Amino acid sequence: MSILSGKASHDLFVYGSLQDPQVVYVLLNRVPDNISAVLSGFHRFRIKNRLYPTILPDSTGEVTGKVLKGVTDDERQLLDEFEDVEYDRKAVEVVLTDTSEKLQVGTYVWRNKNDPDLYGEWDFEEWKRDDREAFITATKKFVEERKLPEAKTRIDTFKTFFKLEDTEDGKPLDS
């Protein structure tokens, strides 16, 4: 059971690191029920020096991901904090992969549509292979630091953890 209460139930479409059950568990202390879905009209980008993706509207694009079902108000607030100031939570319509049912959900969309650091296509399988463990460790650090009186934002926690000034494509450089 989640340590985060809150009564309302929300469905969120996730398309990056939050597709990974262990990342979700670190944040919420539980893994909500989830189902595979597709979001049309968006493209999933890589972000220079980041281990996570973003999405922006693209009339020909299609993004696969999962819908986290039954997210509480408190859990959604925590996910909003985790996504930080780089993203806006927006209402979108997804199609469930198994049933083709349409569902209204929230998702996180990149704020800066003209960001020069966006490029290419982010790949979940590649992320799991190359970046998952470091990302989970950084996420644990975010959760720990969130409890402090002067808690850092997720962006600041990740910058410190990955020493972004000493990285290439978001990965620590070997000394």
Tab-separated table of N, CA, C and O in Angstrom, residues 49 162-175:
chain	number	residue	atom	x	y	z
A	49	ASN	N	22.069	15.491	-22.907
A	49	ASN	CA	22.540	15.432	-21.523
A	49	ASN	C	21.480	15.007	-20.519
A	49	ASN	O	21.584	15.325	-19.337
A	162	PHE	N	24.553	13.243	-11.472
A	162	PHE	CA	25.248	12.919	-12.714
A	162	PHE	C	26.369	13.887	-13.044
A	162	PHE	O	27.028	13.736	-14.063
A	163	LYS	N	26.571	14.908	-12.175
A	163	LYS	CA	27.621	15.904	-12.415
A	163	LYS	C	27.570	16.330	-13.872
A	163	LYS	O	28.519	16.172	-14.617
A	164	LEU	N	26.446	16.887	-14.261
A	164	LEU	CA	26.176	17.141	-15.675
A	164	LEU	C	27.233	17.962	-16.384
A	164	LEU	O	27.382	17.866	-17.585
A	165	GLU	N	27.998	18.741	-15.646
A	165	GLU	CA	29.059	19.470	-16.338
A	165	GLU	C	30.172	18.531	-16.798
A	165	GLU	O	30.974	18.865	-17.642
A	166	ASP	N	30.199	17.299	-16.249
A	166	ASP	CA	31.210	16.317	-16.615
A	166	ASP	C	30.595	15.137	-17.368
A	166	ASP	O	30.998	14.004	-17.199
A	167	THR	N	29.587	15.418	-18.183
A	167	THR	CA	28.922	14.325	-18.877
A	167	THR	C	28.891	14.551	-20.374
A	167	THR	O	29.121	15.649	-20.863
A	168	GLU	N	28.607	13.477	-21.031
A	168	GLU	CA	28.364	13.528	-22.472
A	168	GLU	C	27.082	12.741	-22.713
A	168	GLU	O	26.968	11.596	-22.302
A	169	ASP	N	26.086	13.370	-23.320
A	169	ASP	CA	24.790	12.751	-23.563
A	169	ASP	C	24.162	12.224	-22.277
A	169	ASP	O	23.521	11.186	-22.261
A	170	GLY	N	24.386	12.948	-21.139
A	170	GLY	CA	23.738	12.599	-19.896
A	170	GLY	C	24.374	11.455	-19.141
A	170	GLY	O	23.901	11.039	-18.108
A	171	LYS	N	25.504	10.946	-19.646
A	171	LYS	CA	26.166	9.820	-18.988
A	171	LYS	C	27.497	10.311	-18.422
A	171	LYS	O	28.212	11.063	-19.067
A	172	PRO	N	27.831	9.876	-17.184
A	172	PRO	CA	29.102	10.310	-16.612
A	172	PRO	C	30.276	9.930	-17.504
A	172	PRO	O	30.313	8.852	-18.090
A	173	LEU	N	31.235	10.863	-17.622
A	173	LEU	CA	32.440	10.596	-18.392
A	173	LEU	C	33.406	9.788	-17.532
A	173	LEU	O	33.512	10.001	-16.332
A	174	ASP	N	34.133	8.880	-18.153
A	174	ASP	CA	35.147	8.118	-17.424
A	174	ASP	C	36.351	9.015	-17.185
A	174	ASP	O	36.763	9.760	-18.046
A	175	SER	N	36.893	8.926	-15.986
A	175	SER	CA	38.070	9.752	-15.647
A	175	SER	C	39.335	9.144	-16.180
A	175	SER	O	39.479	7.998	-16.342
